[in-house]
């Protein structure tokens, strides 16, 4: 595609529910990144993939967060037992290869009530 | 712990002014530094810097890196209202390709 696509653009869920956030990277980009951004803060690293494998998942805050990229293209970020503190904009980015500039999607705004 | 610090946190100027935004970093095994502009949603890429002292320029924007003093600056000359945005700095290190972002500088340009 022309750019990184994230769906949904907005998600409101109740505390304790499970959510999935989807990212469709730029075609041909091998690296895919997930970030979380709270109001007034810079993007906080969560995880990145090189191909199908998670190359660095050191930013995942706890075991409620999990991400997959089974075919090396689309990725899904999964959050179990959501908490109000998970409310943020979740940004996905892709790059041609590791170390090249990131291209961001418009994000998914997650609100946990 | 690796960290990236940006200053000032916010800035208000008038059209035509020149601004300088700062990004300092403390990381092990520095690889590169990137600047992004974030208006409403997706940050958009501006510059990538890997070598000290070499200025990158694009129109009214320019940036330079000092690897000895561990900082970079982003200059915007003849500012316009369309330059109003949050400017983010990010650093990558050897060993992992994750990008560590600063908090950003919020720039507002008044007409």
GROMACS .gro file of C-alpha atoms in nm:
model
  224
    1UNK     CA    1   0.000   0.000   0.000
    2UNK     CA    2   0.088   0.365  -0.018
    3UNK     CA    3   0.142   0.404   0.352
    4UNK     CA    4   0.119   0.225   0.685
    5UNK     CA    5  -0.243   0.145   0.762
    6UNK     CA    6  -0.375   0.091   1.114
    7UNK     CA    7  -0.718  -0.031   1.212
    8UNK     CA    8  -0.931   0.058   1.390
    9UNK     CA    9  -0.853   0.428   1.416
   10UNK     CA   10  -1.039   0.441   1.746
   11UNK     CA   11  -1.126   0.169   1.995
   12UNK     CA   12  -1.324   0.208   2.315
   13UNK     CA   13  -1.336  -0.092   2.542
   14UNK     CA   14  -1.426  -0.176   2.897
   15UNK     CA   15  -1.172  -0.258   3.160
   16UNK     CA   16  -1.091  -0.628   3.157
   17UNK     CA   17  -1.173  -0.686   2.791
   18UNK     CA   18  -0.941  -0.817   2.518
   19UNK     CA   19  -0.846  -0.602   2.219
   20UNK     CA   20  -0.659  -0.651   1.895
   21UNK     CA   21  -0.498  -0.371   1.698
   22UNK     CA   22  -0.395  -0.427   1.339
   23UNK     CA   23  -0.110  -0.283   1.135
   24UNK     CA   24  -0.058  -0.319   0.761
   25UNK     CA   25   0.293  -0.196   0.673
   26UNK     CA   26   0.423  -0.049   0.350
   27UNK     CA   27   0.465  -0.325   0.094
   28UNK     CA   28   0.819  -0.459   0.092
   29UNK     CA   29   0.916  -0.321   0.431
   30UNK     CA   30   1.082  -0.594   0.633
   31UNK     CA   31   1.089  -0.425   0.974
   32UNK     CA   32   0.774  -0.340   1.171
   33UNK     CA   33   0.753  -0.150   1.499
   34UNK     CA   34   0.489  -0.089   1.764
   35UNK     CA   35   0.497   0.220   1.985
   36UNK     CA   36   0.262   0.363   2.245
   37UNK     CA   37   0.217   0.737   2.284
   38UNK     CA   38   0.045   0.908   2.577
   39UNK     CA   39  -0.061   1.271   2.572
   40UNK     CA   40   0.235   1.506   2.585
   41UNK     CA   41   0.489   1.226   2.560
   42UNK     CA   42   0.709   1.087   2.287
   43UNK     CA   43   0.645   0.743   2.140
   44UNK     CA   44   0.739   0.463   2.380
   45UNK     CA   45   0.891   0.154   2.220
   46UNK     CA   46   0.703  -0.173   2.263
   47UNK     CA   47   0.832  -0.431   2.014
   48UNK     CA   48   0.978  -0.465   1.669
   49UNK     CA   49   0.981  -0.742   1.411
   50UNK     CA   50   1.232  -0.823   1.144
   51UNK     CA   51   1.039  -1.048   0.910
   52UNK     CA   52   0.821  -1.283   1.110
   53UNK     CA   53   1.027  -1.287   1.427
   54UNK     CA   54   1.023  -1.046   1.719
   55UNK     CA   55   1.374  -0.903   1.716
   56UNK     CA   56   1.329  -0.697   2.033
   57UNK     CA   57   1.028  -0.715   2.264
   58UNK     CA   58   1.193  -0.543   2.559
   59UNK     CA   59   0.936  -0.262   2.562
   60UNK     CA   60   0.628  -0.475   2.622
   61UNK     CA   61   0.515  -0.361   2.968
   62UNK     CA   62   0.389  -0.699   3.094
   63UNK     CA   63   0.255  -1.034   2.981
   64UNK     CA   64  -0.086  -0.890   2.897
   65UNK     CA   65   0.070  -0.750   2.581
   66UNK     CA   66   0.157  -0.971   2.286
   67UNK     CA   67   0.221  -0.912   1.917
   68UNK     CA   68   0.249  -1.134   1.613
   69UNK     CA   69   0.350  -1.101   1.252
   70UNK     CA   70   0.292  -1.454   1.118
   71UNK     CA   71   0.362  -1.396   0.748
   72UNK     CA   72   0.609  -1.111   0.774
   73UNK     CA   73   0.362  -0.847   0.666
   74UNK     CA   74   0.051  -0.760   0.871
   75UNK     CA   75   0.099  -0.745   1.246
   76UNK     CA   76  -0.149  -0.762   1.532
   77UNK     CA   77  -0.093  -0.620   1.879
   78UNK     CA   78  -0.302  -0.803   2.137
   79UNK     CA   79  -0.384  -0.673   2.481
   80UNK     CA   80  -0.553  -0.899   2.737
   81UNK     CA   81  -0.745  -0.787   3.046
   82UNK     CA   82  -0.719  -0.422   2.951
   83UNK     CA   83  -0.664  -0.163   3.222
   84UNK     CA   84  -0.739   0.209   3.221
   85UNK     CA   85  -0.366   0.277   3.214
   86UNK     CA   86  -0.347   0.110   2.873
   87UNK     CA   87  -0.535   0.405   2.724
   88UNK     CA   88  -0.305   0.571   2.468
   89UNK     CA   89  -0.242   0.603   2.096
   90UNK     CA   90  -0.077   0.290   1.961
   91UNK     CA   91   0.147   0.371   1.666
   92UNK     CA   92   0.278   0.124   1.414
   93UNK     CA   93   0.573   0.198   1.186
   94UNK     CA   94   0.760   0.009   0.919
   95UNK     CA   95   1.096   0.052   0.754
   96UNK     CA   96   1.266  -0.086   0.445
   97UNK     CA   97   1.521  -0.258   0.662
   98UNK     CA   98   1.652  -0.243   1.016
   99UNK     CA   99   1.814   0.094   1.079
  100UNK     CA  100   1.640   0.285   0.800
  101UNK     CA  101   1.391   0.563   0.881
  102UNK     CA  102   1.053   0.465   1.020
  103UNK     CA  103   0.728   0.539   0.836
  104UNK     CA  104   0.439   0.572   1.078
  105UNK     CA  105   0.071   0.498   1.052
  106UNK     CA  106  -0.194   0.730   1.195
  107UNK     CA  107  -0.230   0.518   1.505
  108UNK     CA  108  -0.514   0.355   1.696
  109UNK     CA  109  -0.651   0.557   1.984
  110UNK     CA  110  -0.739   0.308   2.257
  111UNK     CA  111  -0.965   0.418   2.540
  112UNK     CA  112  -1.029   0.182   2.829
  113UNK     CA  113  -1.329   0.281   3.039
  114UNK     CA  114   1.953   0.340   3.089
  115UNK     CA  115   1.946   0.492   2.741
  116UNK     CA  116   1.773   0.828   2.727
  117UNK     CA  117   1.695   1.112   2.489
  118UNK     CA  118   1.618   1.460   2.622
  119UNK     CA  119   1.471   1.740   2.416
  120UNK     CA  120   1.457   2.109   2.495
  121UNK     CA  121   1.274   2.331   2.518
  122UNK     CA  122   0.953   2.138   2.589
  123UNK     CA  123   0.753   2.408   2.415
  124UNK     CA  124   0.814   2.723   2.221
  125UNK     CA  125   0.597   3.002   2.083
  126UNK     CA  126   0.736   3.226   1.808
  127UNK     CA  127   0.609   3.462   1.540
  128UNK     CA  128   0.619   3.398   1.170
  129UNK     CA  129   0.958   3.480   1.025
  130UNK     CA  130   1.150   3.395   1.342
  131UNK     CA  131   1.431   3.141   1.346
  132UNK     CA  132   1.416   2.860   1.601
  133UNK     CA  133   1.669   2.608   1.729
  134UNK     CA  134   1.551   2.284   1.888
  135UNK     CA  135   1.785   2.070   2.093
  136UNK     CA  136   1.820   1.696   2.140
  137UNK     CA  137   2.076   1.543   2.374
  138UNK     CA  138   2.127   1.175   2.433
  139UNK     CA  139   2.293   0.929   2.664
  140UNK     CA  140   2.308   0.587   2.501
  141UNK     CA  141   2.555   0.307   2.472
  142UNK     CA  142   2.684   0.234   2.122
  143UNK     CA  143   2.517   0.519   1.934
  144UNK     CA  144   2.425   0.440   1.575
  145UNK     CA  145   2.206   0.722   1.437
  146UNK     CA  146   1.979   1.012   1.531
  147UNK     CA  147   1.656   1.096   1.354
  148UNK     CA  148   1.422   1.397   1.357
  149UNK     CA  149   1.048   1.371   1.301
  150UNK     CA  150   0.763   1.622   1.274
  151UNK     CA  151   0.428   1.526   1.430
  152UNK     CA  152   0.132   1.745   1.349
  153UNK     CA  153  -0.181   1.554   1.440
  154UNK     CA  154  -0.125   1.184   1.407
  155UNK     CA  155   0.163   1.014   1.226
  156UNK     CA  156   0.516   1.147   1.280
  157UNK     CA  157   0.680   1.224   0.947
  158UNK     CA  158   1.051   1.176   0.884
  159UNK     CA  159   1.274   1.482   0.847
  160UNK     CA  160   1.642   1.385   0.882
  161UNK     CA  161   1.871   1.098   0.972
  162UNK     CA  162   2.217   1.183   1.105
  163UNK     CA  163   2.504   0.943   1.160
  164UNK     CA  164   2.820   1.153   1.130
  165UNK     CA  165   2.934   1.452   1.332
  166UNK     CA  166   2.956   1.794   1.176
  167UNK     CA  167   2.776   1.720   0.850
  168UNK     CA  168   2.472   1.941   0.808
  169UNK     CA  169   2.158   1.798   0.656
  170UNK     CA  170   1.934   2.055   0.490
  171UNK     CA  171   1.588   2.055   0.341
  172UNK     CA  172   1.443   2.392   0.249
  173UNK     CA  173   1.419   2.603   0.563
  174UNK     CA  174   1.507   2.313   0.790
  175UNK     CA  175   1.857   2.198   0.875
  176UNK     CA  176   2.013   1.971   1.132
  177UNK     CA  177   2.356   1.879   1.259
  178UNK     CA  178   2.498   1.620   1.497
  179UNK     CA  179   2.779   1.649   1.752
  180UNK     CA  180   2.886   1.300   1.860
  181UNK     CA  181   3.148   1.431   2.098
  182UNK     CA  182   2.907   1.643   2.300
  183UNK     CA  183   2.618   1.399   2.236
  184UNK     CA  184   2.357   1.631   2.093
  185UNK     CA  185   2.186   1.744   1.778
  186UNK     CA  186   2.008   2.064   1.682
  187UNK     CA  187   1.725   2.124   1.440
  188UNK     CA  188   1.706   2.474   1.293
  189UNK     CA  189   1.404   2.623   1.124
  190UNK     CA  190   1.451   2.959   0.954
  191UNK     CA  191   1.178   3.201   0.845
  192UNK     CA  192   0.916   3.003   1.036
  193UNK     CA  193   0.563   2.970   0.901
  194UNK     CA  194   0.237   2.876   1.073
  195UNK     CA  195   0.259   2.541   0.896
  196UNK     CA  196   0.570   2.463   1.097
  197UNK     CA  197   0.355   2.439   1.411
  198UNK     CA  198   0.394   2.082   1.532
  199UNK     CA  199   0.571   1.860   1.782
  200UNK     CA  200   0.927   1.787   1.677
  201UNK     CA  201   1.057   1.450   1.792
  202UNK     CA  202   1.411   1.326   1.815
  203UNK     CA  203   1.497   0.954   1.819
  204UNK     CA  204   1.820   0.761   1.862
  205UNK     CA  205   1.916   0.410   1.757
  206UNK     CA  206   2.197   0.203   1.900
  207UNK     CA  207   2.410  -0.083   1.778
  208UNK     CA  208   2.290  -0.423   1.884
  209UNK     CA  209   1.923  -0.340   1.852
  210UNK     CA  210   1.740  -0.134   1.598
  211UNK     CA  211   1.476   0.003   1.832
  212UNK     CA  212   1.434   0.380   1.816
  213UNK     CA  213   1.432   0.564   2.150
  214UNK     CA  214   1.230   0.884   2.132
  215UNK     CA  215   1.248   1.201   2.334
  216UNK     CA  216   0.941   1.376   2.473
  217UNK     CA  217   0.938   1.621   2.184
  218UNK     CA  218   0.935   1.999   2.150
  219UNK     CA  219   0.597   2.158   2.083
  220UNK     CA  220   0.643   2.453   1.848
  221UNK     CA  221   0.368   2.706   1.786
  222UNK     CA  222   0.418   2.970   1.519
  223UNK     CA  223   0.187   3.268   1.540
  224UNK     CA  224   0.081   3.463   1.232
   0.00000   0.00000   0.00000
